[in-house]
Tab-separated table of C-alpha atoms and ligand atoms in Angstrom:
chain	number	residue	atom	x	y	z
G	1	MET	CA	0.055	0.016	0.207
G	2	HIS	CA	1.405	3.570	-0.988
G	3	THR	CA	-0.177	7.170	-1.798
G	4	GLU	CA	1.943	9.500	-4.174
G	5	LEU	CA	2.269	12.720	-2.429
G	6	LEU	CA	4.094	14.134	-5.399
G	7	PRO	CA	5.640	12.370	-8.503
G	8	GLY	CA	8.217	9.731	-7.428
G	9	ILE	CA	7.706	10.538	-4.004
G	10	ASP	CA	5.149	8.153	-2.227
G	11	TRP	CA	3.953	7.298	1.480
G	12	VAL	CA	4.891	3.809	2.369
G	13	GLY	CA	4.188	3.960	6.181
G	14	PHE	CA	2.233	1.963	8.570
G	15	VAL	CA	-1.290	3.013	9.625
G	16	ASP	CA	-1.431	1.702	13.526
G	17	TRP	CA	-5.275	1.479	13.771
G	18	ASN	CA	-5.162	-0.050	17.401
G	19	ILE	CA	-2.587	1.607	19.256
G	20	ARG	CA	-4.157	3.204	22.284
G	21	ASP	CA	-1.127	3.437	24.627
G	22	PHE	CA	1.881	5.030	23.280
G	23	HIS	CA	3.988	5.235	26.034
G	24	SER	CA	1.349	6.550	28.435
G	25	TYR	CA	0.177	9.003	25.463
G	26	ASN	CA	-3.802	7.862	25.182
G	27	THR	CA	-3.878	7.733	21.488
G	28	GLU	CA	-7.742	7.818	21.100
G	29	ARG	CA	-7.521	7.822	17.563
G	30	GLY	CA	-4.826	5.528	16.712
G	31	ALA	CA	-1.638	6.484	14.865
G	32	THR	CA	0.338	6.406	11.699
G	33	TYR	CA	4.190	5.694	11.281
G	34	ASN	CA	4.979	7.680	8.159
G	35	SER	CA	8.006	6.559	5.655
G	36	TYR	CA	8.514	8.055	2.421
G	37	LEU	CA	9.961	6.497	-0.729
G	38	ILE	CA	12.269	8.990	-3.199
G	39	ARG	CA	12.535	7.261	-6.389
G	40	ASP	CA	15.198	9.294	-8.687
G	41	GLN	CA	18.412	8.538	-10.067
G	42	LYS	CA	19.091	7.272	-6.688
G	43	VAL	CA	16.488	5.953	-4.378
G	44	ALA	CA	15.886	6.725	-0.725
G	45	LEU	CA	13.693	5.767	2.020
G	46	VAL	CA	12.921	8.462	4.575
G	47	ASP	CA	11.947	7.859	7.971
G	48	GLY	CA	11.110	4.036	9.601
G	49	VAL	CA	8.846	2.414	11.333
G	50	LYS	CA	8.468	0.670	14.684
G	51	LYS	CA	9.584	-2.925	14.681
G	52	ALA	CA	6.613	-4.866	14.641
G	53	ALA	CA	5.543	-2.758	11.162
G	54	ALA	CA	9.003	-3.404	9.035
G	55	GLY	CA	7.250	-6.284	7.321
G	56	THR	CA	4.530	-3.602	6.219
G	57	LEU	CA	7.051	-1.094	5.511
G	58	LEU	CA	9.155	-3.639	3.088
G	59	LYS	CA	6.071	-4.633	1.505
G	60	ASN	CA	5.162	-1.437	0.490
G	61	VAL	CA	8.332	-0.166	-0.734
G	62	ARG	CA	8.692	-3.348	-2.897
G	63	GLU	CA	5.292	-2.705	-4.682
G	64	LEU	CA	7.386	0.384	-6.053
G	65	VAL	CA	10.691	-0.591	-6.351
G	66	ASP	CA	13.174	-3.577	-5.725
G	67	LEU	CA	14.527	-3.733	-2.446
G	68	GLU	CA	18.468	-3.721	-3.832
G	69	LYS	CA	17.814	-0.557	-5.431
G	70	VAL	CA	17.316	1.665	-2.089
G	71	ASP	CA	20.828	3.536	-1.990
G	72	TYR	CA	19.655	5.384	1.177
G	73	ILE	CA	17.768	5.077	4.465
G	74	ILE	CA	17.311	8.610	5.830
G	75	CYS	CA	16.634	8.225	9.691
G	76	ASN	CA	15.744	11.501	10.915
G	77	HIS	CA	15.013	9.943	14.436
G	78	ALA	CA	16.280	6.978	16.340
G	79	GLU	CA	13.071	6.828	18.723
G	80	GLN	CA	11.774	3.355	18.358
G	81	ASP	CA	8.534	4.229	16.725
G	82	HIS	CA	10.437	5.122	13.501
G	83	ALA	CA	13.895	3.107	14.078
G	84	GLY	CA	12.492	0.038	15.762
G	85	ALA	CA	12.547	-1.323	12.098
G	86	MET	CA	16.051	-0.583	11.283
G	87	PRO	CA	17.623	-3.767	11.937
G	88	ALA	CA	15.108	-5.746	9.437
G	89	LEU	CA	15.635	-2.814	7.003
G	90	VAL	CA	19.087	-3.015	7.248
G	91	ALA	CA	18.794	-7.073	6.781
G	92	ALA	CA	16.599	-6.610	3.674
G	93	MET	CA	18.483	-3.852	2.115
G	94	PRO	CA	22.299	-4.206	2.903
G	95	GLN	CA	23.676	-2.255	0.461
G	96	ALA	CA	21.395	0.955	1.837
G	97	GLU	CA	23.707	3.501	3.469
G	98	ILE	CA	21.671	4.940	6.545
G	99	VAL	CA	22.317	8.364	6.795
G	100	CYS	CA	21.592	10.279	9.940
G	101	THR	CA	23.369	12.776	12.571
G	102	ALA	CA	26.150	11.402	14.892
G	103	LYS	CA	24.187	11.526	17.824
G	104	CYS	CA	21.601	9.002	15.922
G	105	LYS	CA	24.195	6.758	15.046
G	106	GLU	CA	24.805	6.209	18.601
G	107	ILE	CA	21.400	6.230	19.836
G	108	LEU	CA	20.771	3.402	17.223
G	109	SER	CA	23.862	1.472	18.263
G	110	GLY	CA	22.632	1.873	21.728
G	111	TYR	CA	19.484	-0.453	20.557
G	112	ALA	CA	20.710	-2.681	17.890
G	113	ASP	CA	23.959	-4.222	17.367
G	114	THR	CA	24.985	-1.866	14.252
G	115	THR	CA	28.009	-3.837	13.601
G	116	GLY	CA	28.317	-3.680	9.354
G	117	TRP	CA	25.765	-1.069	9.152
G	118	LYS	CA	26.734	1.236	6.452
G	119	PHE	CA	26.367	4.893	8.144
G	120	ARG	CA	27.130	8.346	6.075
G	121	LEU	CA	26.757	11.078	8.891
G	122	VAL	CA	25.722	14.384	7.811
G	123	ALA	CA	26.493	17.728	8.969
G	124	ASN	CA	23.830	20.346	9.743
G	125	GLY	CA	23.149	21.854	6.137
G	126	GLU	CA	24.779	19.236	4.149
G	127	THR	CA	22.997	18.034	0.922
G	128	LEU	CA	22.800	14.735	-0.485
G	129	SER	CA	21.768	14.672	-4.609
G	130	LEU	CA	19.915	11.741	-5.718
G	131	GLY	CA	19.717	13.368	-9.121
G	132	GLU	CA	16.704	15.865	-9.884
G	133	ASN	CA	15.916	16.029	-6.012
G	134	THR	CA	18.555	17.515	-3.321
G	135	LEU	CA	18.159	16.365	0.507
G	136	THR	CA	19.332	19.075	2.789
G	137	PHE	CA	19.900	17.869	6.380
G	138	ILE	CA	18.833	20.195	8.791
G	139	HIS	CA	19.696	19.519	12.231
G	140	THR	CA	17.209	20.211	14.827
G	141	PRO	CA	18.411	18.906	18.363
G	142	MET	CA	16.064	18.688	21.034
G	143	VAL	CA	13.139	18.476	18.955
G	144	HIS	CA	12.367	16.552	20.805
G	145	TRP	CA	15.839	14.115	21.055
G	146	PRO	CA	18.962	15.550	20.596
G	147	ASP	CA	19.608	13.299	17.703
G	148	SER	CA	16.537	14.658	15.583
G	149	MET	CA	17.103	16.222	11.912
G	150	PHE	CA	14.400	17.426	9.296
G	151	THR	CA	15.316	16.675	5.683
G	152	TYR	CA	14.268	19.103	3.167
G	153	VAL	CA	13.859	18.932	-0.594
G	154	PRO	CA	13.776	22.229	-2.163
G	155	GLU	CA	13.020	20.884	-5.754
G	156	LYS	CA	9.719	20.032	-4.183
G	157	LYS	CA	9.103	22.641	-1.778
G	158	LEU	CA	9.168	19.462	0.527
G	159	LEU	CA	9.995	19.291	4.205
G	160	PHE	CA	10.196	15.895	5.832
G	161	SER	CA	9.842	17.089	9.676
G	162	MET	CA	10.130	14.320	11.850
G	163	ASP	CA	7.961	14.173	14.643
G	164	GLY	CA	7.291	17.874	13.915
G	165	PHE	CA	3.858	19.123	13.063
G	166	GLY	CA	3.066	15.447	13.834
G	167	GLN	CA	-0.689	13.869	15.008
G	168	HIS	CA	-1.553	10.793	16.236
G	169	ILE	CA	-4.430	9.896	14.091
G	170	ALA	CA	-5.307	6.727	12.089
G	171	SER	CA	-6.579	7.554	8.964
G	172	SER	CA	-6.773	5.740	5.194
G	173	GLU	CA	-6.215	9.747	4.120
G	174	ARG	CA	-2.866	10.744	4.089
G	175	PHE	CA	-3.715	14.730	3.596
G	176	ASP	CA	-4.565	17.650	5.477
G	177	ASP	CA	-7.262	18.582	2.905
G	178	GLU	CA	-9.232	15.166	3.514
G	179	LEU	CA	-9.937	15.230	6.966
G	180	PRO	CA	-11.516	17.901	9.252
G	181	LEU	CA	-9.174	20.752	10.119
G	182	ASP	CA	-10.729	21.101	13.368
G	183	THR	CA	-9.994	17.464	14.227
G	184	LEU	CA	-6.161	17.407	12.721
G	185	MET	CA	-5.694	20.519	14.649
G	186	GLU	CA	-6.978	18.968	18.033
G	187	GLU	CA	-4.733	16.027	17.181
G	188	ALA	CA	-1.641	18.474	16.838
G	189	LYS	CA	-2.528	20.432	19.875
G	190	ILE	CA	-2.425	17.144	21.873
G	191	TYR	CA	0.438	15.678	20.166
G	192	TYR	CA	2.509	18.928	21.302
G	193	ALA	CA	1.307	18.968	24.780
G	194	ASN	CA	2.276	15.793	25.284
G	195	ILE	CA	5.751	15.412	23.095
G	196	VAL	CA	7.041	18.635	22.106
G	197	TYR	CA	5.941	21.449	24.638
G	198	PRO	CA	9.429	21.058	26.779
G	199	TYR	CA	11.262	22.064	23.874
G	200	GLY	CA	9.890	25.360	22.941
G	201	ALA	CA	13.020	27.202	22.600
G	202	GLN	CA	14.226	24.594	20.165
G	203	VAL	CA	11.069	25.107	18.263
G	204	GLN	CA	11.554	28.422	17.742
G	205	LYS	CA	15.114	28.159	16.472
G	206	VAL	CA	13.618	25.499	14.033
G	207	LEU	CA	10.634	27.666	12.906
G	208	LYS	CA	13.357	30.570	12.223
G	209	ALA	CA	15.296	28.163	10.170
G	210	ALA	CA	11.925	27.160	8.319
G	211	ALA	CA	11.066	30.329	7.532
G	212	GLY	CA	13.919	31.018	5.114
G	213	LEU	CA	12.835	27.981	3.472
G	214	ASP	CA	10.267	27.727	0.530
G	215	ILE	CA	7.591	25.070	1.660
G	216	GLN	CA	4.596	24.320	0.351
G	217	MET	CA	4.586	20.407	1.555
G	218	ILE	CA	5.238	19.454	5.452
G	219	ALA	CA	5.511	15.705	5.781
G	220	PRO	CA	5.540	14.727	9.374
G	221	SER	CA	6.532	10.824	10.407
G	222	HIS	CA	2.949	10.926	12.466
G	223	GLY	CA	-0.273	11.801	10.931
G	224	VAL	CA	-1.418	13.436	8.082
G	225	VAL	CA	1.111	15.628	5.498
G	226	TRP	CA	0.463	19.123	5.297
G	227	ARG	CA	0.112	20.707	2.029
G	228	LYS	CA	-3.386	22.796	2.576
G	229	ASN	CA	-3.114	24.220	5.749
G	230	LEU	CA	0.267	25.098	6.571
G	231	PRO	CA	-0.409	28.500	7.674
G	232	ALA	CA	-2.938	27.043	10.569
G	233	ILE	CA	-0.192	24.590	11.927
G	234	LEU	CA	2.552	27.030	11.568
G	235	ALA	CA	0.991	29.654	13.599
G	236	ALA	CA	-0.336	27.046	16.029
G	237	TYR	CA	3.302	26.095	16.414
G	238	GLU	CA	4.447	29.877	16.829
G	239	LYS	CA	2.098	29.716	19.471
G	240	TRP	CA	2.520	27.058	21.236
G	241	SER	CA	6.543	27.450	20.966
G	242	THR	CA	6.219	30.631	22.577
G	243	LYS	CA	4.053	29.371	25.522
G	244	THR	CA	1.413	31.769	25.414
G	245	ALA	CA	-1.212	31.175	27.722
G	246	ASP	CA	-4.709	31.873	26.906
G	247	LYS	CA	-7.119	33.800	29.535
G	248	LYS	CA	-8.073	30.195	30.803
G	249	VAL	CA	-8.323	28.547	34.335
G	250	VAL	CA	-7.746	25.209	34.677
G	251	ILE	CA	-9.274	23.269	37.788
G	252	PHE	CA	-7.927	19.488	38.412
G	253	TYR	CA	-9.354	17.586	41.657
G	254	ASP	CA	-9.654	14.023	42.791
G	255	SER	CA	-12.016	13.748	45.819
G	256	MET	CA	-12.466	10.743	47.857
G	257	TRP	CA	-15.895	11.417	49.309
G	258	GLU	CA	-17.159	14.270	47.285
G	259	SER	CA	-15.743	17.341	49.664
G	260	THR	CA	-13.075	18.586	47.621
G	261	GLU	CA	-15.239	18.141	44.402
G	262	ILE	CA	-17.929	20.753	46.101
G	263	MET	CA	-15.046	22.845	46.773
G	264	ALA	CA	-14.008	22.599	42.950
G	265	GLN	CA	-17.233	23.526	41.967
G	266	ALA	CA	-17.240	26.566	44.003
G	267	ILE	CA	-13.650	27.501	42.614
G	268	TYR	CA	-15.361	27.122	39.112
G	269	GLU	CA	-18.417	29.443	39.947
G	270	GLY	CA	-15.895	31.992	40.905
G	271	VAL	CA	-14.171	31.546	37.746
G	272	LEU	CA	-17.298	31.863	35.565
G	273	SER	CA	-18.379	34.937	37.415
G	274	VAL	CA	-15.425	36.944	35.663
G	275	PRO	CA	-16.854	37.535	32.038
G	276	GLY	CA	-14.150	36.284	29.047
G	277	VAL	CA	-12.219	33.577	31.048
G	278	THR	CA	-12.774	29.931	29.732
G	279	CYS	CA	-12.291	27.495	32.604
G	280	GLN	CA	-11.795	23.498	32.263
G	281	MET	CA	-12.418	21.185	35.411
G	282	MET	CA	-11.305	17.759	35.565
G	283	HIS	CA	-11.485	15.162	37.816
G	284	VAL	CA	-8.167	13.283	37.215
G	285	ARG	CA	-9.774	9.880	37.573
G	286	LYS	CA	-12.420	10.481	35.037
G	287	SER	CA	-9.744	12.002	32.569
G	288	THR	CA	-6.147	11.015	31.051
G	289	LEU	CA	-2.769	12.241	31.547
G	290	THR	CA	-3.111	13.311	27.972
G	291	GLU	CA	-6.282	14.924	28.223
G	292	ILE	CA	-4.877	17.040	31.472
G	293	SER	CA	-1.978	17.744	30.060
G	294	THR	CA	-3.228	19.547	26.883
G	295	ALA	CA	-6.025	21.434	28.978
G	296	ALA	CA	-2.922	22.723	30.824
G	297	MET	CA	-0.725	23.936	28.099
G	298	ASP	CA	-2.533	27.073	27.269
G	299	ALA	CA	-4.168	27.828	30.746
G	300	LYS	CA	-2.785	30.917	32.408
G	301	CYS	CA	-3.907	29.967	36.136
G	302	CYS	CA	-4.480	26.418	37.821
G	303	ALA	CA	-6.472	25.109	40.901
G	304	LEU	CA	-4.967	21.744	42.272
G	305	GLY	CA	-7.193	20.063	44.699
G	306	SER	CA	-6.864	16.642	46.453
G	307	SER	CA	-8.460	14.812	49.168
G	308	THR	CA	-5.803	13.605	51.572
G	309	LEU	CA	-4.903	9.462	51.690
G	310	ASN	CA	-2.193	8.558	54.123
G	311	GLY	CA	-0.972	12.123	54.626
G	312	LEU	CA	-0.579	12.588	50.785
G	313	PRO	CA	-2.566	13.429	47.278
G	314	LEU	CA	-4.675	10.765	46.210
G	315	PRO	CA	-2.667	8.407	44.035
G	316	GLN	CA	-3.857	9.798	40.732
G	317	MET	CA	-3.291	13.417	41.712
G	318	ALA	CA	0.528	12.585	42.306
G	319	ALA	CA	0.388	11.202	38.739
G	320	VAL	CA	-0.451	14.381	37.507
G	321	MET	CA	1.914	16.508	39.425
G	322	ASN	CA	4.600	14.260	38.171
G	323	TYR	CA	3.452	14.449	34.721
G	324	LEU	CA	3.078	18.246	34.525
G	325	GLN	CA	6.081	18.877	36.153
G	326	GLY	CA	7.908	16.769	33.396
G	327	LEU	CA	6.104	18.912	30.646
G	328	ARG	CA	7.112	22.519	32.503
G	329	PHE	CA	4.013	24.299	31.819
G	330	PRO	CA	4.387	27.775	33.016
G	331	ILE	CA	1.136	28.527	34.854
G	332	GLN	CA	1.505	31.770	36.473
G	333	HIS	CA	-1.404	31.865	39.087
G	334	THR	CA	-2.646	28.960	41.483
G	335	VAL	CA	-4.884	27.816	44.438
G	336	ALA	CA	-4.130	24.615	46.408
G	337	PHE	CA	-7.625	23.264	47.777
G	338	GLY	CA	-8.774	19.780	49.476
G	339	SER	CA	-10.431	18.376	52.146
G	340	LEU	CA	-8.611	16.523	55.090
G	341	GLY	CA	-9.156	14.950	58.547
G	342	TRP	CA	-6.163	14.692	60.842
G	343	GLY	CA	-2.108	14.942	60.627
G	344	LYS	CA	-0.124	15.608	57.320
G	345	ASN	CA	-2.661	16.596	54.579
G	346	ALA	CA	-2.330	16.778	50.699
G	347	VAL	CA	-2.743	20.505	50.602
G	348	ASP	CA	0.599	21.280	52.043
G	349	GLU	CA	1.774	18.634	49.619
G	350	ILE	CA	0.378	20.449	46.553
G	351	SER	CA	1.524	24.091	48.108
G	352	ALA	CA	5.180	22.633	48.086
G	353	TRP	CA	4.792	21.210	44.712
G	354	PHE	CA	3.766	24.574	43.630
G	355	GLU	CA	6.955	26.083	44.969
G	356	LYS	CA	9.114	23.339	43.707
G	357	VAL	CA	7.803	24.089	40.164
G	358	SER	CA	7.555	27.603	40.402
G	359	TRP	CA	3.913	28.159	40.063
G	360	THR	CA	2.773	31.351	42.163
G	361	PRO	CA	0.335	30.910	44.660
G	362	ALA	CA	-2.494	33.576	43.858
G	363	ALA	CA	-4.699	32.926	47.221
G	364	ASP	CA	-3.895	31.250	50.503
G	365	ALA	CA	-4.346	27.258	50.290
G	366	ILE	CA	-7.911	26.268	51.148
G	367	LYS	CA	-8.272	23.377	53.555
G	368	CYS	CA	-11.495	21.917	54.767
G	369	LYS	CA	-12.112	19.410	57.213
G	370	TRP	CA	-14.578	16.758	56.432
G	371	ARG	CA	-17.184	18.567	54.873
G	372	PRO	CA	-16.533	22.375	53.372
G	373	THR	CA	-18.213	24.845	55.613
G	374	PRO	CA	-20.135	28.015	53.891
G	375	GLU	CA	-17.185	29.857	54.820
G	376	ILE	CA	-14.890	27.422	53.239
G	377	LEU	CA	-17.085	27.663	49.857
G	378	ALA	CA	-17.198	31.488	49.921
G	379	GLN	CA	-13.271	31.231	50.293
G	380	CYS	CA	-13.409	28.793	47.313
G	381	VAL	CA	-15.477	31.165	45.135
G	382	GLU	CA	-13.461	34.293	46.039
G	383	ALA	CA	-10.272	32.173	45.396
G	384	GLY	CA	-11.631	30.941	41.767
G	385	LYS	CA	-12.611	34.682	40.990
G	386	THR	CA	-9.055	35.549	41.826
G	387	LEU	CA	-7.545	33.020	39.146
G	388	ALA	CA	-10.136	34.474	36.876
G	389	LEU	CA	-8.790	38.129	37.395
G	390	LYS	CA	-5.138	37.076	36.932
G	391	THR	CA	-5.815	35.703	33.297
G	392	SER	CA	-5.910	39.402	32.325
G	393	GLU	CA	-2.442	40.523	34.209
S	1	FEO	FE1	7.761	9.654	17.021
S	1	FEO	FE2	10.091	10.876	18.835
S	1	FEO	O1	9.413	9.661	17.796
């Protein structure tokens, strides 16, 4: 199975309809691992697939060209969803040179025995002529691994952007004008929040470099190829990579016997009392980490609440805190809240965590013993209002 992108350039990847867990990223719509075949005087395979899909990739390539005719395997990224198939590809096409960065070679050699593999290491800006087409290699370290690079084909105004601009969505369609744009932008946002977000400064560098290129098509290693809505996805990456927050408050909570949930609802009421502010409220055991992080990415303010269990936040709230800490969202104003009974409590733990991740409290932490009193609920409403007002600062 293959799909033509442009004359002589085809998609030959793998559609993973059934994956729902991509190293804890909930891929509700499945995923694709995109590989592309360029048939010119020389033949190049760009990007690979995961190990289990190696047979499909080789079958797709064989439909277009004899395997012994493949001259190069361009490995833009060594992560195993793309490079897991590499040992099988090398075994099937031993004549092919593996074109990659030095760091990529190092990582590939950490995952597999690469003895005998024919590496061609490329510097940033180096080119490789295939005949009519030239490959230009653009190093993109930490977008999102240290080995990463893009491959640009100036003659076709085509950028192979590896994970950049990707989305996890399984589909029979290969192009952005064949699926609803709002669905694609939603998936691109989820992808950015969960995979790329911590590397905004590096993405900014890449966007600046890309601005100097004439690009009419972006072919990422996941999801659809962008050929119509490039301005939309580029504008979104500009916003996300500059960590631009909306006038938005998120309320994440977990609740044992409903007291913390009642407090969360009172905070929500306070937020909504301020016009023009949006709010997303999520019970953390009824939403996934993937959804929670996506909601947090463009929020300016956050209320975080948990009941106390054994002196600590409830386990899923601890998981949320752990995940958000790694993603390094720059939430600016916060409130900690929750119910407790005796001894050590979750609210103090959340407050200490705010300090650790440099999220600044906008109001005193709100602690309720057993059920929230009218006074506590009034404090929650006021805290929600304070957070909402802070979104305009
Ligand atoms: Fe899709 Fe970073 O691998």
